[in-house]
Structure formats: C-alpha cells, structure tokens
Short mmCIF file of C-alpha atoms in Angstrom, two decimals:
data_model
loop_
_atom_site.label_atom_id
_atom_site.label_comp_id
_atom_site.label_asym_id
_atom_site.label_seq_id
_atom_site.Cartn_x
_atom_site.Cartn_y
_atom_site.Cartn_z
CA UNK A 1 60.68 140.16 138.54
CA UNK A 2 63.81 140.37 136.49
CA UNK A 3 66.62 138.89 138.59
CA UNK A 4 70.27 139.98 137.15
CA UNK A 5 73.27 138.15 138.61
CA UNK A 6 76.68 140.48 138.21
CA UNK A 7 80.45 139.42 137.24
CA UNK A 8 82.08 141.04 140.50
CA UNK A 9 85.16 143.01 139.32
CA UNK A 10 87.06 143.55 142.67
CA UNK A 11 90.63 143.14 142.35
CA UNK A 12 91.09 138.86 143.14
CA UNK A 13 87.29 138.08 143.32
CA UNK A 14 86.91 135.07 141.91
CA UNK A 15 83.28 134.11 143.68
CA UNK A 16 80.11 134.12 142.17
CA UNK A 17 76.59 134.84 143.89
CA UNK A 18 74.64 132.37 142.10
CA UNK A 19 75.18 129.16 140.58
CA UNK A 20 72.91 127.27 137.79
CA UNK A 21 71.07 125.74 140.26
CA UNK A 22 69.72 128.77 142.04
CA UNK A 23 69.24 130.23 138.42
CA UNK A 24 67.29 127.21 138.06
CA UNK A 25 65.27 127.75 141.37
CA UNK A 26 64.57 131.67 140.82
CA UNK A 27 63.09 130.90 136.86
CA UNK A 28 60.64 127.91 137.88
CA UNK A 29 59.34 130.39 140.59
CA UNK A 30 58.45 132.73 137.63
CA UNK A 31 61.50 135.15 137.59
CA UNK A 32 63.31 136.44 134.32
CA UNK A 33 67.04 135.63 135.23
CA UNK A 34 69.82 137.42 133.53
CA UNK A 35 73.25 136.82 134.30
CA UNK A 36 76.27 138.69 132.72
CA UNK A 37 78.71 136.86 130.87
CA UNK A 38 81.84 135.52 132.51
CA UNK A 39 80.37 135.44 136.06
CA UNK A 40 81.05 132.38 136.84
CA UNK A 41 83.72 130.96 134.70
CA UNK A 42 86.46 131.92 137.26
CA UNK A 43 84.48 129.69 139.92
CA UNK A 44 83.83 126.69 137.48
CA UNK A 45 80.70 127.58 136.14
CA UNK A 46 80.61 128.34 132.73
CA UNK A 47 78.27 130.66 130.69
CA UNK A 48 76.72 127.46 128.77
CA UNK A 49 75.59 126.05 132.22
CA UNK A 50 73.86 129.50 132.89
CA UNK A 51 72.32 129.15 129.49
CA UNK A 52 70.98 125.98 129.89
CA UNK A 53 69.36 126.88 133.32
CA UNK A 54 67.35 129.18 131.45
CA UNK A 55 69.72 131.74 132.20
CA UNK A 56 69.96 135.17 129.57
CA UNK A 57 73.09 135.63 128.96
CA UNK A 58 73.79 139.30 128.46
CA UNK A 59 77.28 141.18 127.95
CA UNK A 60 77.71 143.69 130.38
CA UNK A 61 76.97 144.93 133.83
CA UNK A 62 75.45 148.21 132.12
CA UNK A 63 72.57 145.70 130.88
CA UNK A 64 72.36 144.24 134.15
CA UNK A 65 71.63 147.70 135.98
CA UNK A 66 69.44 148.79 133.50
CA UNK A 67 67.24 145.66 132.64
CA UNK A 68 66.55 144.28 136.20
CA UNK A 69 64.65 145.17 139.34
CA UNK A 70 66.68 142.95 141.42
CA UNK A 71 70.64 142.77 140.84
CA UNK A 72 73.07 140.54 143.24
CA UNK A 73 76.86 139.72 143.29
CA UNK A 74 79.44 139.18 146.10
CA UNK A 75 81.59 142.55 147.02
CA UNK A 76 81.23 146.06 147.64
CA UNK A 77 80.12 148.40 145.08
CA UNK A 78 83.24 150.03 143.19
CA UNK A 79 82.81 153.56 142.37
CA UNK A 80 82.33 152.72 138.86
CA UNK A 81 78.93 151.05 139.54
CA UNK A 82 77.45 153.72 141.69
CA UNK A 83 75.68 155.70 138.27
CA UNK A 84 74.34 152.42 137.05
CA UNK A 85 72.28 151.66 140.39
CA UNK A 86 68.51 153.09 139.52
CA UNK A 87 65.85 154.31 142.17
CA UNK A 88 63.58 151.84 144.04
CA UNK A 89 66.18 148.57 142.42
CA UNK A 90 67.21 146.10 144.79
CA UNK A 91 70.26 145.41 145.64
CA UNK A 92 71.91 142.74 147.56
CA UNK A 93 76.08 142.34 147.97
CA UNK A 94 78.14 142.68 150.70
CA UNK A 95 78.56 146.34 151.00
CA UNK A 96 80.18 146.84 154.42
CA UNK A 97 78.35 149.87 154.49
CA UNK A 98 80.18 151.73 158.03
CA UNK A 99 83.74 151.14 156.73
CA UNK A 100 82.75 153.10 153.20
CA UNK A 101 80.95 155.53 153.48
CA UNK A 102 81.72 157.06 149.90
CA UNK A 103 79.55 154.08 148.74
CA UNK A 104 76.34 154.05 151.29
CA UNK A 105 76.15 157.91 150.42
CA UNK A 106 75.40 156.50 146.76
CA UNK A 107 73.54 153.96 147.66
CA UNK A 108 71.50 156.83 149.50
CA UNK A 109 71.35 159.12 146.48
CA UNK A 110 70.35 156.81 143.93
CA UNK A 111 67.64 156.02 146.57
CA UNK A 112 68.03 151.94 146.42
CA UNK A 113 66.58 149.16 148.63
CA UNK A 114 69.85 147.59 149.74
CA UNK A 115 70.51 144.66 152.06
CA UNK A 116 74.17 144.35 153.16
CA UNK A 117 74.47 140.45 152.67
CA UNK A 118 77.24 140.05 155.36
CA UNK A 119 74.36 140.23 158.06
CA UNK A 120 72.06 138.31 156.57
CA UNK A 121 73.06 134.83 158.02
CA UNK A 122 71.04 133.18 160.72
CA UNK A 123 73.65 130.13 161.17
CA UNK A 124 77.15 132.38 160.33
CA UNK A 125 78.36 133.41 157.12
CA UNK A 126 79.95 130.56 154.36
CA UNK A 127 82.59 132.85 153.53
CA UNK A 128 83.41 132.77 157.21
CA UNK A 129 83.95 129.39 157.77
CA UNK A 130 85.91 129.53 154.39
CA UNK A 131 87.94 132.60 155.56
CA UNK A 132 88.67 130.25 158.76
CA UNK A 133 89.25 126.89 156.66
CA UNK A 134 91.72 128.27 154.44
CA UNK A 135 93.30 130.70 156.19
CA UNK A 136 94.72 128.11 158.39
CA UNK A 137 96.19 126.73 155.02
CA UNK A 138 97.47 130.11 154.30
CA UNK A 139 99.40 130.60 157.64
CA UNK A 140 100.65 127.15 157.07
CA UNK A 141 102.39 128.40 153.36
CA UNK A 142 103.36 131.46 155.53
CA UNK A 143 105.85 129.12 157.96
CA UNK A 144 107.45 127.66 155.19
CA UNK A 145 111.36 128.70 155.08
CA UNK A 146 110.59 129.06 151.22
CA UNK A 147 108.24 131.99 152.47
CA UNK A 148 110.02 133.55 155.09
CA UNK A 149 108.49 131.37 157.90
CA UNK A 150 110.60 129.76 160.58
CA UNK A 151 109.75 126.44 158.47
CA UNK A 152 108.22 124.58 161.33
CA UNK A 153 105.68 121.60 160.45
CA UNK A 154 102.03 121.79 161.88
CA UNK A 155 102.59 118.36 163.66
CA UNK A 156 105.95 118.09 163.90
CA UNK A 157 108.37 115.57 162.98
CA UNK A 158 110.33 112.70 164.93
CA UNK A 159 111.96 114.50 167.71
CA UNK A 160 111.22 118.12 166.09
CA UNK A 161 107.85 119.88 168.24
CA UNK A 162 104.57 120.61 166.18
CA UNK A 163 103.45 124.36 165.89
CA UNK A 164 102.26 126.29 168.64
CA UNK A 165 98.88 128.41 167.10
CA UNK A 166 97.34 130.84 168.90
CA UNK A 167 93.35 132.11 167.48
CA UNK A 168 92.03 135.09 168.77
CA UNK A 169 87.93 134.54 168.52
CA UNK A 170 86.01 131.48 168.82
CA UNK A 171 83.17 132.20 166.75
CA UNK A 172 82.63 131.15 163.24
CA UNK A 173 85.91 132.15 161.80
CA UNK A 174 87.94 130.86 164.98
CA UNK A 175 85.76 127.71 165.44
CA UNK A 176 86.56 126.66 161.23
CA UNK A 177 90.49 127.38 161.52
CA UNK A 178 90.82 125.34 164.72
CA UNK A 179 88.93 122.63 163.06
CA UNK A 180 91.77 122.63 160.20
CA UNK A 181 95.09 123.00 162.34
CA UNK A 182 93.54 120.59 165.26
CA UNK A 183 92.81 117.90 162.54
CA UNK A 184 96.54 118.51 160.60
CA UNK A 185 98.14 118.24 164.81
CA UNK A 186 99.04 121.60 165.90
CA UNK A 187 98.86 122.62 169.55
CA UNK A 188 95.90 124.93 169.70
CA UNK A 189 95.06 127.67 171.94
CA UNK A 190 91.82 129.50 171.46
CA UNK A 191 91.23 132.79 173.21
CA UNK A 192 87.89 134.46 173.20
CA UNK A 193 85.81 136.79 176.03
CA UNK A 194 82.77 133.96 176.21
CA UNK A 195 83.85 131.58 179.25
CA UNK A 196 80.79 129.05 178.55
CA UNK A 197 82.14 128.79 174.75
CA UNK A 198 85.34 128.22 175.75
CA UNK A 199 84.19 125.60 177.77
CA UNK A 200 81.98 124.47 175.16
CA UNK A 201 84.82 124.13 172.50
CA UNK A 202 87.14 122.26 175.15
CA UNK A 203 84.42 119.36 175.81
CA UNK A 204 83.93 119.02 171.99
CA UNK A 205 87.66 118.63 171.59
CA UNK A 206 87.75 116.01 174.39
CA UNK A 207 90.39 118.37 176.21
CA UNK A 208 92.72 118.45 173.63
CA UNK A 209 92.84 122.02 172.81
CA UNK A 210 93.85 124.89 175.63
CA UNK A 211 91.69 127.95 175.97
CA UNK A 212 91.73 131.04 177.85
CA UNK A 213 90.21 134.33 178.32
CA UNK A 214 90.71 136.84 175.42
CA UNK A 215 92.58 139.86 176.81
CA UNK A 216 95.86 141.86 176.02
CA UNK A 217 97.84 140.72 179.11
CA UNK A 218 96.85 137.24 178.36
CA UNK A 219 98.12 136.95 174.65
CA UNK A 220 101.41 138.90 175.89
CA UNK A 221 102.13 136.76 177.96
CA UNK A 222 101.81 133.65 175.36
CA UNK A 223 103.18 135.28 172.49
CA UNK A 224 107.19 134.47 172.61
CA UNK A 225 106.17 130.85 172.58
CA UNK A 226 103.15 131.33 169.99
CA UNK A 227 104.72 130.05 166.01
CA UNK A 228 101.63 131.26 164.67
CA UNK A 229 98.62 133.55 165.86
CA UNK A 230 95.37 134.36 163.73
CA UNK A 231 93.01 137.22 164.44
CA UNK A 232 89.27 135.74 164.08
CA UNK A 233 88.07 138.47 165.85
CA UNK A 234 85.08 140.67 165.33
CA UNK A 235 86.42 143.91 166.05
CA UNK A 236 84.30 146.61 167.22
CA UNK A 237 84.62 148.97 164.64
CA UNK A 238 85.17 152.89 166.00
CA UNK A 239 87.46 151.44 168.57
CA UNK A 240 90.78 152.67 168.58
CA UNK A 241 92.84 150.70 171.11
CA UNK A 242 94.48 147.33 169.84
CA UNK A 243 94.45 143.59 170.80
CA UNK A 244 97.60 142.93 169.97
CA UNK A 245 99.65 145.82 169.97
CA UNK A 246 103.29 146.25 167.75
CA UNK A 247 105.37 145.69 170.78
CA UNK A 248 103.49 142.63 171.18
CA UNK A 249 104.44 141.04 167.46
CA UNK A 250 107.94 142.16 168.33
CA UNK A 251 108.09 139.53 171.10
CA UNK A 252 107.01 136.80 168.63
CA UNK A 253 110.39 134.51 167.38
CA UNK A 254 111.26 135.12 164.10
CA UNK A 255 109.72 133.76 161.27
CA UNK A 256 106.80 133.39 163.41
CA UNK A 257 103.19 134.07 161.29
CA UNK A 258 100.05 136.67 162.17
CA UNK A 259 97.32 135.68 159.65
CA UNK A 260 94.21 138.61 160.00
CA UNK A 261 91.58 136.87 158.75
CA UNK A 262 89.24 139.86 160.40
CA UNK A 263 91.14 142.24 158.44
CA UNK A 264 89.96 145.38 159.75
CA UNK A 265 91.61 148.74 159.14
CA UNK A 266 92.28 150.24 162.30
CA UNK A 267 91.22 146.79 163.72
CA UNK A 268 92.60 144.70 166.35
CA UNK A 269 96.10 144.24 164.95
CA UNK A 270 98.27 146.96 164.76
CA UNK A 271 100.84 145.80 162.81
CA UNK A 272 97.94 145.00 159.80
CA UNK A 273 97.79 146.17 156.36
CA UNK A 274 95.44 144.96 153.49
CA UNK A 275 97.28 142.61 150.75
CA UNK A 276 96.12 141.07 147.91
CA UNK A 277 96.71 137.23 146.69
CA UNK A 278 98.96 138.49 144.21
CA UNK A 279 101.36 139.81 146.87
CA UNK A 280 99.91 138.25 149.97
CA UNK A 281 102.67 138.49 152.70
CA UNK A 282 104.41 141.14 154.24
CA UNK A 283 107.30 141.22 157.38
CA UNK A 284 106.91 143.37 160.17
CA UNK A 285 108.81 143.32 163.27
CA UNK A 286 110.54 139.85 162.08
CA UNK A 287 106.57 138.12 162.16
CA UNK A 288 105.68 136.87 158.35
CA UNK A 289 101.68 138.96 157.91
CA UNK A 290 99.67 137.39 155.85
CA UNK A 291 96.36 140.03 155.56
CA UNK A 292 94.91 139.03 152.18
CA UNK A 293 91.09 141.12 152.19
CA UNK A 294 89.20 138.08 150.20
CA UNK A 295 91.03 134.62 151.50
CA UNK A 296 87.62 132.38 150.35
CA UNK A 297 88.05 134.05 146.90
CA UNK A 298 90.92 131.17 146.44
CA UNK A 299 88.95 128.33 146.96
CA UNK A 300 85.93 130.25 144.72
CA UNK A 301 83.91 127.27 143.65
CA UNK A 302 83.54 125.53 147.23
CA UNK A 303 82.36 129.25 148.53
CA UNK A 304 80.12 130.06 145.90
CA UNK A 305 78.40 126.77 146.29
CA UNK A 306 78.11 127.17 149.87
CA UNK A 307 77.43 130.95 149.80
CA UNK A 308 74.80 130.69 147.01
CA UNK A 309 73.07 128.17 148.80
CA UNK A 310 72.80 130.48 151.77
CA UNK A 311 71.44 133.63 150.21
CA UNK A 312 68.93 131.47 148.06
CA UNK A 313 66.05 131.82 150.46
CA UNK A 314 66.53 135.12 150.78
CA UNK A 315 66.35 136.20 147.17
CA UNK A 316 63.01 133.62 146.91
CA UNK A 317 61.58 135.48 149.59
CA UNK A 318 62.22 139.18 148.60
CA UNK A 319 61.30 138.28 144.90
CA UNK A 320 57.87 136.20 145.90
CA UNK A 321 57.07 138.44 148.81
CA UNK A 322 58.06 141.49 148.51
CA UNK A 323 60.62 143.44 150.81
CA UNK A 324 58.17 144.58 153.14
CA UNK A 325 56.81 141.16 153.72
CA UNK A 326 60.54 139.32 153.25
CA UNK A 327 61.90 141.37 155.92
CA UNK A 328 59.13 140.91 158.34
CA UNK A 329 59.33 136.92 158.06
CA UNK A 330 63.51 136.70 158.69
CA UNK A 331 64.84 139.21 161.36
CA UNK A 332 68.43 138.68 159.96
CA UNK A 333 67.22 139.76 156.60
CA UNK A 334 65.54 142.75 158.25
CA UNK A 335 68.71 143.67 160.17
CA UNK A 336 70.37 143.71 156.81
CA UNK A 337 68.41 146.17 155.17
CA UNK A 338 70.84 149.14 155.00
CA UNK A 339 69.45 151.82 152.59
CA UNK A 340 65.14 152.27 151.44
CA UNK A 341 64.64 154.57 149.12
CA UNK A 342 66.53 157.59 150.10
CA UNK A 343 66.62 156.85 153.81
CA UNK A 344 69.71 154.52 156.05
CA UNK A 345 67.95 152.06 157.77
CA UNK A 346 71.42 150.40 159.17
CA UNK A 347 72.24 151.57 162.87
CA UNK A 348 75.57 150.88 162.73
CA UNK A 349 76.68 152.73 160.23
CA UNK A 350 74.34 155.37 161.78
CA UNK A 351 76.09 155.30 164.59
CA UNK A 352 79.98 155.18 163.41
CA UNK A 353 79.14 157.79 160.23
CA UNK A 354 76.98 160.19 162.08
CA UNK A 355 74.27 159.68 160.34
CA UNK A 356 70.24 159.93 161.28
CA UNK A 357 68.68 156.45 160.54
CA UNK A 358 65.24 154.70 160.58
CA UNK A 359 64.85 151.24 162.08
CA UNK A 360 63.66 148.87 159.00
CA UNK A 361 60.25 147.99 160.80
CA UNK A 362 59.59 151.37 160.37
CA UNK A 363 60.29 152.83 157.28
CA UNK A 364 58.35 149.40 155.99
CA UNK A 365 55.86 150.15 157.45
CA UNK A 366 55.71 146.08 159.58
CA UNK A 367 56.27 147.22 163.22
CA UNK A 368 52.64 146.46 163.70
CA UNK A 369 53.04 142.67 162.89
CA UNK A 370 54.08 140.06 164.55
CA UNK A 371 58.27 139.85 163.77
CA UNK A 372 60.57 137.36 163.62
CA UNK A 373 63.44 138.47 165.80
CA UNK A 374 66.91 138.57 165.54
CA UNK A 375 69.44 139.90 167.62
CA UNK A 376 71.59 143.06 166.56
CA UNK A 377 74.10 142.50 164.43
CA UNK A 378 76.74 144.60 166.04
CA UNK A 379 77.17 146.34 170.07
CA UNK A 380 76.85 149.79 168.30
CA UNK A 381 73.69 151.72 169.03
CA UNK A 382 72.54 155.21 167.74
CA UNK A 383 69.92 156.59 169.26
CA UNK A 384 70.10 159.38 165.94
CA UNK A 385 66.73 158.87 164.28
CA UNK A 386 64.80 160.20 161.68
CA UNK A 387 61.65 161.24 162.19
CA UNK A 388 58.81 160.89 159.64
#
C-alpha cells in the first residue's frame, strides 16, 4: 500500500507520527512510504533522514491525500483537510471525534475508514505520560514569582516548607506527574475514585505520598492549603456538573497554580479555558491556570519517539492485514475504529452527538470470529443502532 505520513499544521504541534525508523519498518514490509516535507524537522528529524529511510519526499499534504491509501499524523483534522480525504482511504490521527462533530460529519461524508488513535493504546497513551511528565514541569514555571506564582520551591529550602500538590486522577496522566514532583520533593496528594489503586500507588511509594478518595467535598476541604492542584482526570464528557467548582479555586492562596492537563471544555474545572504555548497562563480568582491543549508538543522529539513506537504495530497490522482482519486481532484497535465507509462505528460519539452507530464487529463483517477483547473505552453507551 502507499503509506503517506502528514506535517500536522495545528497551531503549536510540533510532533510527528512517524520517525525514520518506522519509515524504515513499513518499506521492508513492502509499503511505498511518502512523507511530506518538513514533518519532522520541528521534532529533530530532518527530511534527509526520511530520504535515506527510503522515504519519498513529496511537497505538500495535497500529494499526500491524493497519492496514498493510508495517510497518518498526530491531531485532529482542520477544516482545511476535510476535501482532501478520498472515499474508502484510511485514516489514522487523533480525531477526538465526540468533542467535534463538524469534523466526524466529514469524515462521514467523504466515507473514510478512520481510527481515532487516542483509543488505540493497550498499555496508556505516550502522549499521556508526557502530558503528566511535563506538565508537572509546567506548574512548576507557573509558581515562579517571575510568572505570577507565589514563588514557592518544589522541595523547599532550609527552614522554608516544600509545595503542597494536589492531582486529581491516578491513572496514566496522574501516575507520570506524581512520578516527577515526588522525585523533585513535593508533598503529594493523589485523589482518585479507585480505593485498591490508591492503595496500590501508596505501597509503591513506600507511604510517602497521601491519598484519598476523589470527591468535591474532599478537595474543598484541602484546597486552602493545596500550592498547586492538577486535573489528570478523565472527565466524562456530556456531564455538566464540576469537580472543582469556581468557588473552590477562590479558596486557593494566591499565587497558587491549577494545571488542566485533561483540558476538557466544559470539563471538570470550571475556571478552565484552552491556551496555547505562546500565551500559556492565565489568572482567575488569584490561582495562576496553566491549560495549554498540546503540553507533549514541547518536548516533541521524546513524544514522537515514544508515540511512533506505539502506533507502529498498528499501522503493520492494518497495512499487512487488512482492516477487517487488523481490527479483529487487537480489540483496542477495533474500539478505535470511528467512521467505515459512510457509517459511525464509535459509540461514544453516538451517544453524546445523537447519532445511530454500528458496532465495528459488525459493519466488518468479524463478529463471527473469535475476538480479541478490550474493554470500552469510555462509560457512555448508546443503544442507537443502525440497522443493515
């Protein structure tokens, strides 16, 4: 197949989705590899290191759309791509298809196969543990006095108290920012709603960390104390009610820090809106907000190494076996599939857009074989199907 590997053009992306050595890995399975020029240079790959993997190097994304049957890069589709897609190509991004759905209705009516990366990861996402990593850093920047922070240190000094953090969520996200502020000496509390992972995360800390259950009387309660707080949390998107409400951020000292690495609209933060790396940091009720949408894009080699190395096996197995047969061998990959041919096959975005979808197994035509499973990737059901 021809494989074509797109420069992303959202504001601040930096990432790319493949490196020379998966370039290298698609052509000695047989694949024509194309790769648009500049794709990687803001990520430390240049276009001669495409080249030599056997790369070809083409000009623009308009050759990428219509030369390959196959086309990958990081983001969401931008309006400006959606008359380039072409019926029956595959595409695979991260399209966060319930939050827009401007772009899964074109994804619909160009009648694409497209798998919605972000749910594609059996072991967690690498731009999630990046997001986590470096967003600690980020709140860190936030305290300084230079920023508007109350200018305490993360470990504290001879007779001056380290910073007290507060992170909502203990999953991927949570679990990679506590690893960063635990190591650097803050005093770490990690709320979440799983008892047995809290548990889990105490014993692996040897005690050193406090934990409690996840719940809006619980993080009041913490708050006036708490120098920094960052939302890891997976919020359930359609609900309306807040974590951590604007009264809430008022208690916080000021100068204190909120850090959204979930960065939901209408999320679990009420006081959040999106920023952007070139103007990351906002103040609201006294509390320094940093809410920047694409926090791994600033550390864009490390993720792109990491993330392309994590999609690899899926792109070897759609190309080699075909999506029928690719998606029948991974569940994850399966539960990614968000748009075949004319038809949403992606039950969340069923569910929060009102629209009638078809489980993947079906439209594929696989629920007669033996599946591997995977569990769903979010709590919202729709029970609005299409029937055949």
């Amino acid at each position: 197949m021809k494989v074509g590997i797109l420069k992303d053009i959202k504001v601040g992306e930096n990432r790319v989705i493949a490196t020379p050595v998966e370039i290298a890995s698609l052509k000695a399975d047989g694949h024509e590899v194309y790769v648009q020029k500049g794709a990687g240079q803001r990520a430390g790959f240049p276009d001669e290191k495409y080249a030599a993997a056997g790369a070809v190097m083409v000009d623009t994304a308009e050759e990428i759309y219509g030369t390959c049957d196959f086309v990958a890069k990081v983001k969401e589709f931008e309006p400006s791509e959606y008359n380039l897609l072409r019926e029956g190509q595959i595409v695979f991004t991260c399209i966060h298809p319930a939050a827009h759905p401007e772009e899964v209705q074109a994804l619909l009516d160009k009648k694409v196969i497209a798998f919605t990366a972000e749910d594609s990861h059996r072991y967690g996402s690498p731009n999630c543990e990046a997001a986590g990593k470096q967003g600690a850093l980020m709140g860190l920047e936030s305290m300084l006095t230079i920023n508007g922070g109350k200018g305490k240190f993360v470990s504290g000094l001879g007779a001056a108290p380290g910073m007290k953090v507060l992170i909502l969520g203990g999953g991927t996200v949570g679990q990679a920012a506590l690893s960063v502020l635990h190591a650097l000496g803050a005093w770490v509390t990690v709320a979440d709603i799983n008892i047995g992972l809290l548990r889990t995360l105490q014993s692996q800390y040897n005690q050193s960390i406090n934990t409690m259950i996840s719940s809006r009387e619980n993080i009041a309660a913490i708050l006036p104390e708490t120098d920094m707080i960052l939302n890891c949390v997976k919020w359930p998107k359609g609900n309306t009610e807040y974590l951590v409400t604007r009264e809430m951020v008022r208690s916080m000292e000021p100068g204190s820090v909120l850090v959204d690495i979930s960065n939901d609209e209408q999320g679990a933060i009420e006081t959040f809106h999106e920023t952007t790396h070139e103007n990351p940091r906002y103040v609201e009720e006294g509390v320094v907000h940093y809410c920047v949408s694409n926090i791994p894009g600033a550390i864009a080699n490390s993720t792109s190494v990491a993330y392309a190395a994590s999609v690899l096996p899926h792109f070897r197995s759609i190309l080699n076996n075909g999506v029928a047969q690719a998606c029948a061998k991974d569940g994850f990959l399966r539960r990614s599939l968000t748009t075949y041919k004319g038809y949403l096959t992606h039950e969340e975005t069923s569910a929060l857009q009102n629209r009638p979808w078809i489980r993947p197994e079906d439209i594929l035509g696989i629920a007669d074989q033996k599946l591997d499973p995977a569990p769903p990737a979010t709590v919202t059901r729709s029970d609005n199907f299409i029937s055949l």
